[in-house]
XYZ file of C-alpha atoms in Angstrom:
644
model
C -0.054 0.066 -0.136
C 1.512 3.789 -1.071
C 1.589 6.015 1.486
C -0.946 8.237 -0.150
C -3.893 5.586 0.038
C -2.431 4.692 3.577
C -3.594 8.888 4.466
C -6.036 9.064 2.192
C -7.197 5.894 4.440
C -6.379 7.833 8.004
C -8.398 10.734 6.478
C -11.257 8.874 5.255
C -11.494 7.418 9.018
C -11.094 11.047 10.480
C -14.233 11.882 8.679
C -16.402 8.510 9.811
C -15.382 9.645 13.154
C -16.718 12.799 12.585
C -19.538 11.719 11.009
C -20.426 9.674 13.685
C -19.261 12.900 16.260
C -21.974 14.752 14.403
C -24.623 11.655 14.385
C -24.152 11.212 18.217
C -24.875 15.165 19.029
C -27.643 15.944 16.659
C -29.231 12.728 18.973
C -29.110 14.029 21.983
C -30.156 17.187 21.163
C -33.032 15.803 19.480
C -33.097 13.828 22.978
C -32.729 16.807 24.939
C -35.930 18.303 23.223
C -33.583 21.068 22.135
C -34.030 20.271 17.900
C -36.348 22.895 16.065
C -36.580 22.947 12.066
C -33.151 25.422 11.641
C -30.987 23.507 13.489
C -32.376 20.022 12.114
C -31.519 22.003 8.594
C -28.321 23.169 9.874
C -26.823 19.432 11.413
C -28.369 17.619 8.376
C -26.103 20.146 5.675
C -23.303 19.429 8.177
C -24.122 15.526 7.997
C -24.749 16.353 3.883
C -21.498 18.241 3.448
C -18.907 14.800 5.395
C -21.251 12.171 4.002
C -20.641 13.919 0.255
C -17.026 15.754 0.249
C -14.270 14.618 -2.541
C -10.851 15.235 -2.777
C -9.623 16.496 -6.288
C -6.523 15.733 -8.450
C -5.922 17.135 -12.102
C -3.554 15.655 -13.828
C -2.440 18.465 -16.170
C 0.104 18.736 -18.799
C 1.170 18.727 -22.877
C 0.365 15.185 -24.754
C 2.959 11.963 -24.271
C 4.546 13.797 -20.690
C 2.970 10.129 -18.739
C -0.624 11.595 -17.032
C -2.094 7.827 -16.995
C 0.792 6.458 -16.600
C 1.478 8.612 -13.593
C -2.419 7.728 -12.592
C -1.713 4.630 -12.461
C 1.741 4.603 -10.700
C -0.324 5.917 -7.412
C -3.470 4.397 -7.804
C -3.655 1.476 -9.797
C -0.666 -0.721 -9.591
C -2.128 -2.772 -6.797
C -4.169 -4.497 -10.139
C -1.408 -5.642 -11.060
C -1.115 -4.239 -14.686
C -2.355 -1.119 -16.606
C -5.242 0.047 -15.446
C -5.780 3.481 -18.209
C -4.025 3.160 -21.228
C -0.648 4.822 -21.664
C 1.009 4.231 -24.592
C 3.523 6.525 -27.388
C 1.557 9.713 -28.624
C -1.738 10.531 -27.692
C -4.746 8.326 -25.132
C -6.600 10.789 -23.438
C -8.120 13.139 -26.128
C -10.944 14.430 -23.187
C -11.506 15.283 -20.316
C -11.661 12.159 -17.772
C -12.739 12.218 -13.811
C -12.582 8.697 -12.140
C -14.368 8.301 -9.257
C -17.363 6.622 -7.561
C -21.460 6.661 -7.244
C -22.994 4.042 -5.810
C -25.918 5.351 -7.141
C -24.390 4.208 -10.672
C -23.642 0.180 -11.799
C -19.622 0.679 -12.625
C -19.368 1.827 -16.225
C -18.205 5.122 -18.859
C -20.593 7.424 -19.697
C -19.185 9.455 -22.379
C -20.474 12.913 -23.590
C -20.442 13.185 -27.553
C -18.076 15.754 -28.992
C -21.352 16.995 -30.830
C -22.964 18.109 -27.778
C -20.070 21.612 -28.381
C -22.162 22.811 -30.489
C -25.461 23.741 -27.936
C -24.923 26.565 -25.798
C -24.720 23.974 -23.105
C -21.699 22.976 -20.923
C -20.424 20.121 -19.545
C -21.873 20.563 -16.108
C -25.466 21.513 -17.631
C -24.381 17.998 -19.198
C -24.549 16.093 -15.777
C -27.634 16.416 -15.294
C -29.125 14.696 -18.469
C -28.560 11.341 -18.261
C -30.260 10.490 -22.130
C -27.010 12.356 -24.185
C -24.748 10.631 -22.481
C -23.590 7.302 -24.000
C -22.626 3.880 -21.052
C -20.941 1.888 -21.455
C -21.013 -1.216 -18.706
C -16.888 -1.536 -16.759
C -16.356 -4.851 -16.159
C -13.960 -4.773 -13.327
C -13.142 -8.075 -12.262
C -10.839 -8.216 -15.120
C -8.416 -5.509 -15.684
C -8.093 -6.900 -19.571
C -11.395 -5.854 -20.342
C -11.690 -2.549 -18.046
C -8.316 -1.684 -19.939
C -10.228 -2.564 -22.961
C -12.813 0.074 -22.027
C -11.209 3.503 -20.898
C -9.158 3.468 -24.598
C -12.629 5.135 -25.323
C -11.661 7.934 -24.154
C -8.635 7.809 -26.737
C -11.301 7.643 -29.701
C -11.212 10.111 -32.659
C -13.303 11.070 -35.734
C -12.758 13.347 -38.523
C -14.531 16.063 -39.089
C -14.850 18.715 -42.037
C -13.655 21.868 -40.889
C -17.312 23.906 -40.798
C -18.646 21.483 -37.985
C -14.941 21.687 -36.300
C -15.365 25.254 -36.388
C -18.722 24.892 -34.847
C -17.149 22.518 -31.980
C -14.468 25.018 -31.582
C -12.171 23.110 -32.548
C -10.460 24.503 -35.315
C -9.018 27.730 -36.022
C -8.263 28.392 -39.243
C -6.526 31.954 -37.770
C -4.018 29.583 -36.690
C -0.378 28.474 -39.669
C -0.260 25.541 -37.708
C -4.355 24.467 -37.987
C -3.867 23.668 -42.358
C -1.042 21.184 -41.093
C -3.441 18.689 -38.898
C -5.903 18.636 -42.087
C -5.608 14.843 -43.856
C -5.333 14.184 -47.455
C -9.026 14.895 -47.664
C -9.391 18.012 -45.575
C -9.928 16.621 -42.980
C -9.998 17.176 -39.074
C -9.308 14.711 -36.543
C -11.454 15.644 -33.412
C -11.643 13.574 -30.395
C -14.581 11.605 -29.876
C -16.293 12.929 -26.748
C -16.427 15.773 -25.282
C -16.179 14.541 -21.835
C -15.814 10.504 -19.480
C -16.506 9.936 -16.309
C -15.546 6.686 -15.291
C -17.119 5.041 -12.509
C -14.988 2.476 -10.348
C -15.187 1.372 -7.680
C -11.747 1.493 -6.238
C -10.912 1.395 -2.030
C -9.725 5.649 -2.838
C -12.643 6.619 -5.518
C -14.850 4.796 -3.052
C -13.997 6.921 0.038
C -14.800 10.361 -2.323
C -11.466 10.595 -4.381
C -11.913 12.594 -7.874
C -9.093 11.880 -10.086
C -9.238 14.647 -13.499
C -7.084 12.333 -16.632
C -7.333 16.270 -19.078
C -6.344 15.863 -22.441
C -3.329 18.070 -23.918
C -2.579 21.829 -22.926
C -4.532 22.256 -26.122
C -7.799 21.741 -24.183
C -7.749 23.893 -21.728
C -8.028 26.608 -24.455
C -10.684 24.691 -25.955
C -12.954 23.046 -23.460
C -13.890 26.168 -20.996
C -15.529 23.669 -18.956
C -11.609 22.900 -17.596
C -10.496 26.721 -17.091
C -13.693 27.600 -15.355
C -14.525 24.438 -13.600
C -12.900 21.358 -13.243
C -9.028 22.504 -13.244
C -10.093 25.776 -10.689
C -11.861 23.963 -8.292
C -9.390 20.737 -7.667
C -7.714 20.857 -4.554
C -4.785 19.687 -6.628
C -2.940 20.098 -9.368
C -0.280 18.252 -10.571
C 1.438 19.717 -13.752
C 3.819 17.313 -15.109
C 6.508 18.005 -17.314
C 9.096 15.769 -19.613
C 12.557 15.527 -18.014
C 14.586 15.822 -21.881
C 12.074 18.605 -23.502
C 12.048 20.633 -19.402
C 9.703 23.549 -20.028
C 7.994 24.649 -23.336
C 6.188 28.443 -23.586
C 2.767 26.797 -23.443
C 3.648 24.998 -20.319
C 4.698 28.637 -19.067
C 0.808 30.250 -20.851
C -0.435 27.520 -18.873
C 1.381 27.669 -15.954
C 0.999 31.315 -14.995
C -3.014 31.902 -17.069
C -4.791 28.804 -15.454
C -2.914 26.852 -12.859
C -1.048 29.083 -10.748
C 1.258 28.343 -7.728
C -0.696 28.517 -4.178
C -2.089 25.457 -2.034
C -1.995 21.944 -4.032
C -0.179 22.762 -6.872
C 2.928 20.437 -7.384
C 5.241 20.554 -10.614
C 6.113 16.675 -11.283
C 9.202 16.449 -13.970
C 8.785 13.235 -15.964
C 10.596 10.536 -17.731
C 13.826 10.920 -15.677
C 14.407 7.477 -16.565
C 15.748 9.044 -19.815
C 18.667 10.919 -17.854
C 19.716 7.546 -16.276
C 23.254 6.862 -18.069
C 25.202 4.706 -17.736
C 28.290 5.686 -19.219
C 27.718 8.911 -16.766
C 28.230 7.877 -12.781
C 25.080 8.196 -10.314
C 26.442 12.068 -9.032
C 27.421 13.471 -12.124
C 22.640 12.343 -13.433
C 22.083 13.259 -10.072
C 23.830 16.940 -10.753
C 21.686 17.563 -14.363
C 17.765 16.172 -12.606
C 18.239 18.744 -10.071
C 19.967 20.899 -12.844
C 16.610 20.581 -14.745
C 14.436 20.632 -12.074
C 16.109 23.862 -10.942
C 15.242 25.608 -14.351
C 11.805 24.373 -13.924
C 11.461 26.107 -10.768
C 12.601 29.520 -12.227
C 10.362 29.288 -15.246
C 8.050 28.710 -13.264
C 8.708 31.024 -10.566
C 8.021 28.039 -8.304
C 9.861 26.742 -5.040
C 12.408 23.789 -6.343
C 10.589 22.030 -3.409
C 8.325 22.086 -4.735
C 9.332 20.520 -8.197
C 9.775 16.998 -8.040
C 11.549 14.954 -10.301
C 10.008 10.422 -10.904
C 9.531 8.504 -13.235
C 6.289 7.143 -13.215
C 6.608 4.124 -15.429
C 9.543 2.954 -12.700
C 8.199 3.529 -10.451
C 4.360 1.079 -11.910
C 7.300 -1.827 -13.049
C 8.879 -1.869 -9.523
C 5.100 -1.630 -7.771
C 4.334 -4.785 -9.879
C 6.879 -6.597 -9.625
C 7.714 -5.716 -5.946
C 11.270 -3.906 -6.293
C 12.118 -1.707 -3.534
C 15.420 -0.687 -4.984
C 14.282 0.616 -8.501
C 10.868 2.120 -6.490
C 13.403 4.532 -4.359
C 15.144 4.889 -7.772
C 12.126 5.926 -9.026
C 11.342 8.684 -6.545
C 8.005 8.038 -6.760
C 7.645 7.825 -3.611
C 8.853 11.849 -2.383
C 5.423 13.142 -4.186
C 3.092 11.038 -2.588
C 4.689 11.450 0.610
C 4.169 15.180 -0.815
C 0.501 14.731 -1.860
C -0.262 13.097 1.427
C 2.069 15.396 3.617
C -0.342 18.712 1.878
C -2.896 17.359 0.143
C -4.689 15.983 3.098
C -3.978 18.041 5.682
C -4.912 20.680 3.925
C -8.583 19.346 3.127
C -9.400 18.221 6.533
C -8.739 22.342 6.801
C -11.102 23.124 4.967
C -13.634 20.522 6.453
C -12.422 22.008 9.451
C -12.371 25.612 8.564
C -16.523 25.213 7.151
C -17.739 23.250 9.714
C -16.176 25.047 13.587
C -18.171 28.403 13.347
C -21.474 26.034 12.341
C -21.184 24.196 15.403
C -19.560 26.227 17.318
C -22.457 28.652 16.548
C -25.575 25.999 16.678
C -23.730 24.896 20.249
C -24.212 27.862 21.565
C -28.118 28.471 20.742
C -28.544 25.093 22.188
C -26.728 25.707 25.572
C -28.699 29.200 25.861
C -32.091 28.263 25.123
C -30.798 25.056 27.655
C -29.857 27.331 30.321
C -32.506 29.886 29.377
C -35.171 26.923 30.567
C -32.808 25.921 33.526
C -32.881 29.676 34.394
C -36.711 29.468 33.856
C -37.213 26.797 36.387
C -34.569 28.013 38.764
C -36.787 31.075 38.845
C -40.430 29.997 39.394
C -38.905 27.901 42.612
C -37.316 30.803 43.875
C -40.957 32.670 43.486
C -42.731 28.939 45.241
C -40.185 29.638 47.897
C -40.303 33.010 48.218
C -44.543 32.020 49.056
C -43.663 29.961 52.019
C -45.315 31.051 55.259
C -46.938 33.851 53.144
C -50.674 35.112 53.376
C -53.211 34.970 50.957
C -52.928 38.463 50.012
C -49.128 38.418 48.715
C -49.470 35.565 46.788
C -53.168 37.128 45.178
C -50.222 40.234 44.161
C -47.160 37.593 43.119
C -50.479 36.564 40.654
C -51.211 40.434 39.389
C -47.462 40.637 38.650
C -46.987 37.454 36.714
C -50.036 38.571 34.755
C -48.841 42.454 33.876
C -45.700 40.539 32.687
C -47.947 38.476 30.340
C -49.196 41.340 28.824
C -46.768 43.054 27.850
C -45.093 40.594 26.457
C -47.867 39.930 24.458
C -47.392 44.110 23.361
C -44.115 43.373 22.514
C -45.191 40.142 20.540
C -48.027 42.217 18.552
C -45.071 44.395 17.483
C -43.457 41.373 16.149
C -46.370 40.412 14.058
C -45.734 43.520 11.968
C -42.197 42.583 12.045
C -42.291 39.654 10.238
C -44.411 41.839 8.006
C -41.031 43.792 7.106
C -39.236 40.491 7.334
C -41.202 38.777 4.070
C -41.532 41.836 2.106
C -37.460 42.587 1.875
C -36.881 38.744 1.822
C -38.923 39.209 -1.422
C -36.707 41.688 -2.461
C -33.664 40.123 -2.024
C -34.719 37.530 -4.815
C -36.377 40.540 -7.306
C -32.522 41.435 -7.475
C -30.897 37.413 -7.022
C -33.710 35.782 -9.166
C -32.845 33.713 -12.326
C -35.015 35.192 -14.102
C -33.248 38.367 -13.501
C -29.828 36.546 -14.505
C -31.636 34.812 -18.174
C -32.966 38.410 -18.487
C -29.409 39.918 -18.235
C -27.806 36.280 -20.859
C -30.275 37.264 -23.606
C -29.482 40.796 -23.405
C -26.102 40.204 -23.586
C -26.684 37.683 -26.408
C -28.557 40.230 -28.478
C -25.987 42.692 -28.344
C -22.524 39.958 -29.334
C -25.761 38.460 -32.407
C -25.577 42.961 -33.379
C -21.732 43.932 -32.834
C -19.561 43.756 -36.372
C -16.633 44.431 -34.262
C -14.534 42.710 -31.604
C -14.673 45.900 -29.244
C -18.173 45.810 -29.381
C -18.273 42.114 -28.001
C -15.950 42.971 -25.453
C -18.582 45.848 -24.221
C -21.377 42.956 -24.106
C -19.434 40.723 -22.045
C -18.541 43.557 -19.917
C -21.502 45.521 -19.135
C -23.323 41.898 -18.773
C -20.496 41.302 -15.672
C -21.539 45.140 -14.663
C -25.237 43.831 -14.843
C -24.113 40.370 -12.391
C -21.787 42.206 -10.095
C -24.601 45.007 -9.420
C -27.700 42.506 -9.223
C -26.033 40.967 -6.281
C -24.956 44.436 -4.448
C -28.247 44.931 -4.857
C -29.150 41.640 -3.040
C -27.185 42.196 -0.686
C -27.946 45.870 0.910
C -31.523 44.350 1.420
C -29.815 40.969 3.643
C -28.167 43.694 5.847
C -30.945 45.409 5.839
C -32.865 42.368 7.106
C -30.260 41.048 9.369
C -30.004 45.110 10.582
C -33.696 44.090 11.243
C -33.261 41.598 13.238
C -29.789 42.792 15.950
C -33.387 45.182 16.185
C -35.335 42.138 17.475
C -32.632 40.119 19.089
C -31.872 43.355 21.219
C -35.535 44.417 22.425
C -36.517 41.058 23.217
C -33.531 40.413 25.937
C -33.249 43.773 27.484
C -37.475 43.603 27.770
C -38.245 40.089 28.903
C -34.520 38.622 30.109
C -34.537 36.613 26.396
C -31.282 34.900 26.661
C -30.223 35.791 22.969
C -26.814 36.413 20.949
C -26.723 38.342 17.889
C -28.629 37.312 15.380
C -26.589 34.966 12.997
C -24.779 36.515 10.097
C -24.582 36.241 6.617
C -23.403 38.009 3.535
C -22.670 38.046 -0.412
C -19.286 38.659 -0.740
C -18.372 35.373 -1.380
C -20.350 35.487 -4.537
C -18.968 38.782 -5.658
C -15.472 37.242 -4.936
C -16.722 34.081 -7.197
C -17.802 36.266 -9.671
C -14.733 38.209 -9.610
C -12.358 35.172 -10.258
C -14.598 33.920 -12.664
C -14.708 37.947 -14.558
C -10.624 38.101 -14.357
C -10.785 34.315 -16.283
C -13.184 35.353 -18.758
C -10.245 38.017 -19.905
C -7.520 35.498 -19.643
C -9.070 33.095 -21.805
C -10.997 35.506 -23.556
C -9.037 38.307 -24.312
C -8.392 40.933 -26.677
C -5.681 38.608 -28.576
C -8.471 35.991 -28.771
C -10.860 38.004 -30.195
C -8.814 39.016 -32.968
C -7.892 35.020 -33.813
C -10.659 33.124 -33.074
C -14.776 33.890 -34.883
C -17.124 35.559 -33.361
C -19.258 32.896 -33.436
C -16.579 30.408 -31.927
C -16.235 33.165 -29.233
C -19.748 33.544 -28.177
C -20.364 29.338 -28.268
C -17.214 29.343 -25.665
C -18.933 32.127 -23.884
C -21.550 30.680 -22.867
C -20.865 27.283 -23.132
C -18.443 28.375 -19.875
C -18.585 31.976 -18.192
C -22.159 32.179 -18.235
C -23.336 28.291 -17.213
C -20.777 29.433 -14.306
C -22.379 32.540 -13.290
C -25.353 30.492 -13.398
C -24.131 27.354 -10.798
C -22.895 30.845 -8.677
C -26.621 32.498 -8.990
C -27.889 28.861 -7.465
C -25.757 28.099 -4.802
C -26.546 31.923 -4.044
C -30.512 31.454 -4.123
C -30.020 28.238 -1.687
C -27.962 29.471 0.521
C -29.899 33.457 1.014
C -33.487 30.710 1.650
C -31.663 29.119 4.198
C -30.579 32.189 5.696
C -33.356 33.512 5.866
C -35.270 29.664 7.321
C -32.356 30.372 10.437
C -32.819 33.471 11.480
C -35.562 33.791 12.495
C -35.536 30.987 14.554
C -33.727 31.394 17.554
C -36.142 34.449 18.427
C -38.727 32.358 17.957
C -37.517 29.181 19.781
C -37.312 31.653 22.688
C -39.807 33.501 22.624
C -42.264 29.951 22.634
C -39.870 28.761 25.579
C -40.598 32.033 27.855
C -43.717 32.117 26.492
C -43.964 28.793 27.922
C -42.347 29.124 31.163
C -44.633 32.592 32.546
C -47.560 30.342 31.913
C -46.158 27.878 34.084
C -45.232 29.798 36.915
C -49.021 31.550 36.789
C -49.840 27.925 36.858
C -48.377 27.152 39.826
C -49.137 30.328 41.737
C -52.446 30.451 40.943
C -52.757 26.158 42.020
C -50.764 27.198 45.234
C -53.469 30.583 45.403
C -56.155 27.382 45.946
C -54.756 24.951 47.652
C -51.496 26.525 49.366
C -50.593 22.545 51.213
C -49.246 21.270 47.592
C -46.952 24.239 47.783
C -43.726 21.979 48.960
C -44.767 19.168 46.544
C -44.594 21.833 44.197
C -40.746 23.089 45.779
C -39.410 19.771 45.495
C -40.990 18.894 41.983
C -38.862 22.255 40.838
C -35.766 21.724 42.582
C -36.390 17.818 41.028
C -36.503 19.674 37.400
C -33.118 20.794 38.133
C -31.353 18.806 39.185
C -32.567 17.101 35.547
C -31.863 20.124 33.746
C -28.409 20.025 35.537
C -27.612 16.293 34.011
C -28.700 17.743 30.252
C -26.180 20.299 30.248
C -23.849 17.440 31.547
C -24.837 15.704 29.011
C -25.217 18.583 26.014
C -21.071 19.893 27.016
C -20.147 15.173 26.557
C -21.610 15.637 23.394
C -20.205 19.341 22.500
C -16.420 17.874 23.717
C -16.862 14.902 21.860
C -17.513 16.251 18.439
C -14.809 19.547 18.938
C -12.187 15.932 19.649
C -13.407 15.009 16.416
C -12.919 17.466 14.290
C -9.828 18.546 15.933
C -7.766 15.029 15.988
C -5.667 14.944 12.703
C -4.348 17.671 13.956
C -2.898 17.571 17.236
C -1.751 14.116 16.373
C -0.299 16.087 13.026
C 1.277 18.346 15.313
C 2.467 16.118 18.195
C 4.121 13.516 15.719
């Protein structure tokens, strides 16, 4: 078992423990009658996030640099042979995702290249099962799997006009004509995208592997540029030791990959530098020199450049040859992936869950404390009635009824706040809704159709982003208005009626505004002035609506879901506390009324509330234990790594 596989298994075990702790906390909250619709939804979202968590690794390079062989060596050597096809020339002609979804049988789903002629992105087609061609995958036969995987290398010949309609032929490129055959036909991939549903142990635990075609596909398939590569937790940029860094390598690195967490450069095929006529020291110096040059040209630290031989590493693993495996240096790369990528991914989950869990736990502690305070207050009131006459008890009843009257008055004012809340909630979606985005897309498309010059196309796209940003800003203003209004209501009920309320749950559209800025910056790189001069207008429009609009639409959809969830949650703590306070006032009044009628029941009521107080103390202890278990589950691996 490789080090990466071992660390990924540990990561999966951490996720299972975290999932168990979350479920235990959820069950305890329910058992203590502390759950409500909002907390149930939030816990369900957290559980879903952990269950559906994916760890994606993208392999990017020019063709024939050994991407598929490297995937075989790192992940599939235990099968005793190659699983992904790997040979001289181009073997991966379309972006290929390897994952596992138990709702589908083992299979290869293939999206026909003809879908590029439509205005939909690959992400749009993922929800349309009828468009994909599905081939069964016999996981019991390595040879059968290898044969099935060869589908991703199939091509076909089409006319220049058809290739243009797919955005795969640019007549202004002087090298384009050289790719035509004797009949004037262009070679294109048979498939636009492939999804391999494969029950490999790591894929079943949430690993997703992206095998990309050559660098030219990064420019022709916007899905790679806008979605798959930027969202990958690790990107392995593979170069060949004998060729080093080319101009296209540098452009793709700076424009689409860049530096940051999980971005690693792999200098593959170092076995081409092994030379019996040189001493081992000379070979080592040559490899180090090549690594130094790569680091300098890509502006990365040399420690992030890993020289390996994927082919020799695969052979060594299959033949159980530790000496050759060490010489291949594959273990150094696996060590870096396991000790950088996996802790980085764990930190992402921790960051996502920590604040939500803290807010939720604080709310439940506050609710339990409020209940306990109510019982203590009733106990104090009952004890104060010992030896008191009927007039004193009547006076207490009158005071409680006045409190109830004041509280009912506040509830009437709250009804007005609810009406304003409903109006503002509607106004949030007026500028955020998908219909207004659709109108902006239609307007941009019409403007681009009418343009005769590239400057007009750029202006139409610029106006689209201006409108999209403006809509998010309008929605954010309404969100802030709702938040301010709810903050006032929280403070009012806390100060006037003693409710244990913290500040309402915060929300901001900043995340989606930043994402829109990122999409626009990617557009500027991908479809800047130079692209407009060298690419036909119709192909440019297709690329724009295949990618940019699809990505913006996904961002808007997520914003709609998140805002809707927030609106359902922000009022919940206040309503829960109001309900609790109202029930406590009712119980206090009923207790005093019963004692007013039968003074002999006073001691019985005092004993009863003392037992209730003890029960609340026990509930508090149980809740604290579950919180502590959950915190340990989240931080466990972090603590162990720090200790190591």
